[in-house]
Structures are given as C-alpha cells and as structure tokens.
CSV table of C-alpha atoms in Angstrom, one decimal:
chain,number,residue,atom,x,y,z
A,17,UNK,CA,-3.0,14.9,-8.7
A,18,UNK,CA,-4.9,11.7,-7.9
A,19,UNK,CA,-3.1,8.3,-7.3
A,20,UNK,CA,-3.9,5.0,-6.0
A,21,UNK,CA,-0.9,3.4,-5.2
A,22,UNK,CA,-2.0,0.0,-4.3
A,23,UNK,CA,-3.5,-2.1,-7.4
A,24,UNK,CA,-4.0,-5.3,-8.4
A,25,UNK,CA,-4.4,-6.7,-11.9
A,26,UNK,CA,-4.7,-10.9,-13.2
A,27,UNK,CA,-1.1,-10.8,-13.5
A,28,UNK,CA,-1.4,-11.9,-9.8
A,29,UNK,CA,-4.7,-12.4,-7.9
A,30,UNK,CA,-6.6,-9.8,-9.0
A,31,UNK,CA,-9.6,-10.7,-11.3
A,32,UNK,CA,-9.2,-8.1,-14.1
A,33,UNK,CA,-6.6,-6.9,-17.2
A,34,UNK,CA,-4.9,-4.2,-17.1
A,35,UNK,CA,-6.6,-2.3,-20.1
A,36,UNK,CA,-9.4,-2.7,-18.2
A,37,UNK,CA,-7.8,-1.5,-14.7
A,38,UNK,CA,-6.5,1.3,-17.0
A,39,UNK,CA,-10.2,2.4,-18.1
A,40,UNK,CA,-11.6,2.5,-14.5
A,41,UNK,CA,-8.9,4.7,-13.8
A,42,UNK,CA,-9.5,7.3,-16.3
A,43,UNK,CA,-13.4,7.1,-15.6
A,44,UNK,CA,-12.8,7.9,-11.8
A,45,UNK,CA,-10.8,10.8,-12.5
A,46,UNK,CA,-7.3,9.2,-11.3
A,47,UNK,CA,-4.4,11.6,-12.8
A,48,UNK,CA,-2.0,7.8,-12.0
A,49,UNK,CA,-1.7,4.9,-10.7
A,50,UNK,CA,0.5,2.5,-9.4
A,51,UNK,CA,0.1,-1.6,-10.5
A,52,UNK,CA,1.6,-3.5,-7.8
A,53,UNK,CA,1.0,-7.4,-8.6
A,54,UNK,CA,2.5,-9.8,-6.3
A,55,UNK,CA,6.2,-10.8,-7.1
A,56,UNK,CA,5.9,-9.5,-10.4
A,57,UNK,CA,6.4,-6.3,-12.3
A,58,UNK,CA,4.6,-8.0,-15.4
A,59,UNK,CA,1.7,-5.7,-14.9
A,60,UNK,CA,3.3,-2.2,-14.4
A,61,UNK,CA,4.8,-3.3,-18.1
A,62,UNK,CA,2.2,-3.7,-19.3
A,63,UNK,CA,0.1,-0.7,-18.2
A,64,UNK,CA,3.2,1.4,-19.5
A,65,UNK,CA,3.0,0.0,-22.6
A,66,UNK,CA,-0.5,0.6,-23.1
A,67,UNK,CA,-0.4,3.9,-21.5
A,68,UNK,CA,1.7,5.0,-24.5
A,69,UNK,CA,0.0,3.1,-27.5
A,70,UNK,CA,-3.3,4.3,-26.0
A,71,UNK,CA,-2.2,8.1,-25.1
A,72,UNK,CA,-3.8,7.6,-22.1
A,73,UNK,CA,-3.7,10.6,-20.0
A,74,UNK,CA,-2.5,8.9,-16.8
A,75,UNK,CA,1.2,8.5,-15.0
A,76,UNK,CA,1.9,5.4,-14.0
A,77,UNK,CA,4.4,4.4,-11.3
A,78,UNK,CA,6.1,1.5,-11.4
A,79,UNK,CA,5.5,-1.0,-8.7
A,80,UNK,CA,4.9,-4.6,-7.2
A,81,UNK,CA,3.9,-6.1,-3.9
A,82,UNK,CA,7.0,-8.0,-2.7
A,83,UNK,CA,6.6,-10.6,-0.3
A,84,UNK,CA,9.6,-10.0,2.4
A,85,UNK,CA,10.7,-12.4,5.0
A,86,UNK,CA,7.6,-10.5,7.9
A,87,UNK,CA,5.3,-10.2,4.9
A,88,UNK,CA,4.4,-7.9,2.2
A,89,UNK,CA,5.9,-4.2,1.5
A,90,UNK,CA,5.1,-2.2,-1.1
A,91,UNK,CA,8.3,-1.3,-3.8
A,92,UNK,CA,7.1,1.7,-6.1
A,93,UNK,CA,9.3,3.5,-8.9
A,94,UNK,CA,11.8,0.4,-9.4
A,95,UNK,CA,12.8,-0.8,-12.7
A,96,UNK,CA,13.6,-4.2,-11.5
A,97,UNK,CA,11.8,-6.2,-8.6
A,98,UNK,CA,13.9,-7.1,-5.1
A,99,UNK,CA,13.6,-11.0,-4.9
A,100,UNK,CA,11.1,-12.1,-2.9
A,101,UNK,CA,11.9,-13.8,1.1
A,102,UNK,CA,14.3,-10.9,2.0
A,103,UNK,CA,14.0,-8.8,5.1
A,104,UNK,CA,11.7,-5.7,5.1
A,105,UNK,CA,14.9,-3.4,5.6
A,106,UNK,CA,17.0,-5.5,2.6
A,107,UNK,CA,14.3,-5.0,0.8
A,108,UNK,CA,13.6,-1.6,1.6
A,109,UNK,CA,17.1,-0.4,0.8
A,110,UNK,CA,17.5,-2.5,-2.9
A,111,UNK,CA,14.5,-0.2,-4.0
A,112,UNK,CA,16.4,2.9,-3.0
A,113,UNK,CA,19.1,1.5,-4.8
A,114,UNK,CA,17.1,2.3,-7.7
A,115,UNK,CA,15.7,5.3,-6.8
A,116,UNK,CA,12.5,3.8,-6.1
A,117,UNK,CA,10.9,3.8,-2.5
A,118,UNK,CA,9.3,1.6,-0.2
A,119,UNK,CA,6.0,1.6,1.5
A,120,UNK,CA,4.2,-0.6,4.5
A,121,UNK,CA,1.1,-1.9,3.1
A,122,UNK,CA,-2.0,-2.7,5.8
A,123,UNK,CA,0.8,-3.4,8.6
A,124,UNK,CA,-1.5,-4.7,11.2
A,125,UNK,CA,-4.3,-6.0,9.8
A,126,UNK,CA,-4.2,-9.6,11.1
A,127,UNK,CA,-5.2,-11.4,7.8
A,128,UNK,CA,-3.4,-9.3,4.9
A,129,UNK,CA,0.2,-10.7,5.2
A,130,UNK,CA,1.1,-7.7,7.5
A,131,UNK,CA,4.9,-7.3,8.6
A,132,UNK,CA,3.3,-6.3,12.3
A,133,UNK,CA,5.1,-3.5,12.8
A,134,UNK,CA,6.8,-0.5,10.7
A,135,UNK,CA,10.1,-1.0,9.7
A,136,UNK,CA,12.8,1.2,8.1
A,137,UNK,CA,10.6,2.6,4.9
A,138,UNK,CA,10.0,5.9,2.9
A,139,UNK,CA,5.6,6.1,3.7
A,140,UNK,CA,3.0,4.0,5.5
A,141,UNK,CA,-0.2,2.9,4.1
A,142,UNK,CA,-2.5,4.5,6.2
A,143,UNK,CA,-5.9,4.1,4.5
A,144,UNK,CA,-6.7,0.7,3.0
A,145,UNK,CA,-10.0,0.6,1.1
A,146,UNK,CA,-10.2,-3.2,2.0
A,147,UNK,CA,-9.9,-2.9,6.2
A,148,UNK,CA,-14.2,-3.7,6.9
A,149,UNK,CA,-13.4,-1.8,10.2
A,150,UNK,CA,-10.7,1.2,10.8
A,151,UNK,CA,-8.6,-0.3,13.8
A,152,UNK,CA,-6.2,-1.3,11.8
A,153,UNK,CA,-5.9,1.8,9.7
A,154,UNK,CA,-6.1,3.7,12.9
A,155,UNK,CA,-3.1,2.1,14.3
A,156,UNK,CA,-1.0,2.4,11.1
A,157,UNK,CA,-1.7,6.2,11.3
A,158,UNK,CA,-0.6,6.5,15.0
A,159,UNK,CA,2.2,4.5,14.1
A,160,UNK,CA,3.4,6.6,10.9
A,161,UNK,CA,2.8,9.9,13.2
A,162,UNK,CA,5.0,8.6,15.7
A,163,UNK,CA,7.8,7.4,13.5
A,164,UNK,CA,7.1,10.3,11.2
A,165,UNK,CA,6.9,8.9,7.9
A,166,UNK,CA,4.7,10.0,5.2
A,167,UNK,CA,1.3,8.7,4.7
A,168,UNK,CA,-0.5,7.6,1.7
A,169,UNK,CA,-3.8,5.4,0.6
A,170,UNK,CA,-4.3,2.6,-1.2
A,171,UNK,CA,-7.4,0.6,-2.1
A,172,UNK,CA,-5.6,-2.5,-2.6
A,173,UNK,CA,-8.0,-3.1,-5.2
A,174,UNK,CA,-8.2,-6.9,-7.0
A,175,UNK,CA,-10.9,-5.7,-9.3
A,176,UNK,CA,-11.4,-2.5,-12.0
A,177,UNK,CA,-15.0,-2.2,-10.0
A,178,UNK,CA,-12.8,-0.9,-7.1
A,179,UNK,CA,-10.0,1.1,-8.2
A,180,UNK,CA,-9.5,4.5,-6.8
A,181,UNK,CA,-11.5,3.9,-3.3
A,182,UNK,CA,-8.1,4.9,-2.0
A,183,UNK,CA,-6.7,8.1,-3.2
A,184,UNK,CA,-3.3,9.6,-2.4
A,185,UNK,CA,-3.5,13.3,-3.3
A,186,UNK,CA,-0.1,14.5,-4.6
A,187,UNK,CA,1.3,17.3,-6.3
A,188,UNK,CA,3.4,16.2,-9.2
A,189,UNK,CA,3.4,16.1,-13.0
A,190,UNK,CA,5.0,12.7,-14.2
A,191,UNK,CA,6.3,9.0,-11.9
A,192,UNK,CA,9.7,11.1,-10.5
A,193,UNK,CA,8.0,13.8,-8.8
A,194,UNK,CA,5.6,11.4,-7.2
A,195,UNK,CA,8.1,9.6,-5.5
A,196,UNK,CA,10.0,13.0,-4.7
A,197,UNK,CA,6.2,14.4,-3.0
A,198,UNK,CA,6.0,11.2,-1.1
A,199,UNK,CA,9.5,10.7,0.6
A,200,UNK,CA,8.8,14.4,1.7
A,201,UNK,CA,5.4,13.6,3.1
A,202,UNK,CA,3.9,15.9,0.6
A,203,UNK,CA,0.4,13.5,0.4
A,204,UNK,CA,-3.3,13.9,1.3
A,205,UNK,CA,-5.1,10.9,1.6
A,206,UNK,CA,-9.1,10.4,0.3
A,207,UNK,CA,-10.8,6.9,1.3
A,208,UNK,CA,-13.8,5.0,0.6
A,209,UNK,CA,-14.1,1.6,2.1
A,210,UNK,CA,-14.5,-1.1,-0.4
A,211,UNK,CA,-17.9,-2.7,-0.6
A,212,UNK,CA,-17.7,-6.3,1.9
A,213,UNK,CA,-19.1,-8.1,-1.7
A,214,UNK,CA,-15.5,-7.6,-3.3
A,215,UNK,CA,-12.9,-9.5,-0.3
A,216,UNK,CA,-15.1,-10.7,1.7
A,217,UNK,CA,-14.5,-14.6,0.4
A,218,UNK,CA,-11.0,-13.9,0.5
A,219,UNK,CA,-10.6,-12.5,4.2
A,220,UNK,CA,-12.5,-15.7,5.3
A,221,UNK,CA,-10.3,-18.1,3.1
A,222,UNK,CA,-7.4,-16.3,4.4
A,223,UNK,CA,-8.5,-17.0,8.3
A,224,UNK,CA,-9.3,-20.8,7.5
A,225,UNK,CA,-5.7,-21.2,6.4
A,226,UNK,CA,-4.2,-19.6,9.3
A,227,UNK,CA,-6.2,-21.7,11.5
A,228,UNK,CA,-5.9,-25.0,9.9
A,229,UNK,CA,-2.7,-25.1,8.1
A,230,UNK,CA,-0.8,-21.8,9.5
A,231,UNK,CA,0.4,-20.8,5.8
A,232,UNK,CA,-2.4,-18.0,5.1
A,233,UNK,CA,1.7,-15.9,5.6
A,234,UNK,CA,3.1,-17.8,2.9
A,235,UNK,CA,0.2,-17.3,0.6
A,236,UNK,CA,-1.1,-13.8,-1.6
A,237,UNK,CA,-4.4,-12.3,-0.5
C-alpha cells in the first residue's frame, strides 16, 4: 500500500482543498494518505468526511503538523491535536496516549522549522520531496539507522500538483495497521524530488526572515 504521510491542504499554508488533495491522490495511485495541516486537525476532518460521502477508495490517517517548543513533529493517528509550544518528547508521548505515533519531519534541513536533532519518536522522515539537495535527507537517514527508528517519506506537499512525490510503502489494509507497520519499521520509502517551481518562493522567504527578524522558527513553511 501507498502512503504519503506528510500533506498539506488551505486549511494551513497549503494552496489547495482537500477534495482536490483527495483527487490527486486517487489519480497517482495512493492506496492513503495522511493530511497534516499546521496546528489543526480541520483538514484530516474533512478528508474523512469526504472519504466516506465520496466512497473514495483511500485510508486516511489522521494527522497534523504540531509546532513543538524545537520546531515541528509530525503527530499521525490522533483523534485530538497535542497543543502547540510543548517539548518534542511531551508531545511525542500525548500522541501515544492516543494510540497515535509521532514522526520527525525534515529534522535538519536548516529552513523547515527542524527540531535539529531526533528526539524520543516512533519513525523519522527520511525522504522529503521538498529538500532541492539530499544532505539533509542523507543525514536524517544515518541518524534514524543509528537510533534505529523506522523510516518513512513524505512530500510535504502544499499543492494537489505534488502529492505523492513521497511514498511510504506499507503493508496494511485500513489507518490502525498503518500505524502498527510503522512503529515496527515495516516501511519502504519511494521519492521524487519536488519540482524547485513549487517552494522555491517559500524557502527564500523563509531565509530572509531568519536573517532579518530571526522568527522564520516561529513561523509555518
């Protein structure tokens, strides 16, 4: 089964619906997907409610991007979202309280709100679609390995256009056994890098801030 766990919708910064996200999904051959809007669950609602007016042939699993005290984490399979400014660890262990896991998004890239380093977690993001080189995906991976946590992909996509450049493979028929097959590192990961046209503006925006007003941390990208 094909999943991108790392998408963005305009309940957040991402520039498209979710019907939309939903279509581009099905037309790439994505068997799920996770939504995970900054600070907001608002669009993994609403992809589950369409899901199952629609019939849609997908699984969805739940998710947001929550921005933690070091920067952003990943929370996937929660039913409701850890508030934001906590520690990466507090945070990571109020979405196992749910059953739900948590997952280091892009931890060293030096303009995505990385957290710098891999703390207590359930998977590491090893493949972002959105890195324009692979250091940083290189070093996540070498990081994962050593601290032996699963690995997974994401294309941390912000438009329809680029859902599914990131691909976790994983074998599992609805949201529960996802999560089950990626706590036990049962993942394969399939990448494309996104095209520079789609975050291009963004990365440069983000550096500006960083330089001139040092709050590109505080602020989603």
């Amino acid at each position: 089964m094909r999943f991108d766990l790392h998408v963005h919708s305009n309940c957040s910064d991402g520039r498209d619906d979710i019907r939309t996200i939903l279509r581009a999904a099905a037309r790439r051959d994505l068997d799920g997907l996770s939504i995970t809007d900054h600070d907001t669950l608002r669009g993994s609602q609403q992809a589950m409610k369409i899901i199952r007016e629609d019939k849609l042939d997908l699984i969805l699993i739940p998710g947001a991007e929550v921005t933690t005290s070091e920067g952003h984490l990943l929370v996937l399979g929660i039913e409701d979202l850890p508030p934001r400014g906590l520690g990466p660890e507090e945070t990571t262990d109020l979405a196992r309280e749910q059953g739900g896991i948590a997952i280091v998004p892009h931890p060293y890239h030096p303009f995505r709100h990385a957290i710098g380093r891999i703390p207590e977690c359930d998977a590491v993001e090893v493949y972002n679609s959105k890195h324009l080189f692979g250091i940083a995906n290189a070093r996540a991976l070498i990081g994962a390995k050593r601290r032996h946590l699963p690995a997974v992909a994401g294309s941390d996509s912000h438009f329809a256009a680029t859902v599914g450049l990131g691909v976790t493979e994983i074998e599992a028929a609805d949201a529960f056994e996802a999560i089950e097959a990626i706590q036990a590192g049962k993942t394969r990961i399939i990448g494309k890098r996104t095209p520079p046209k789609f975050f291009i503006g963004n990365t440069f925006k983000s550096i500006y801030l960083i330089l001139t007003t040092g709050g590109g941390r505080r602020r989603k990208a």
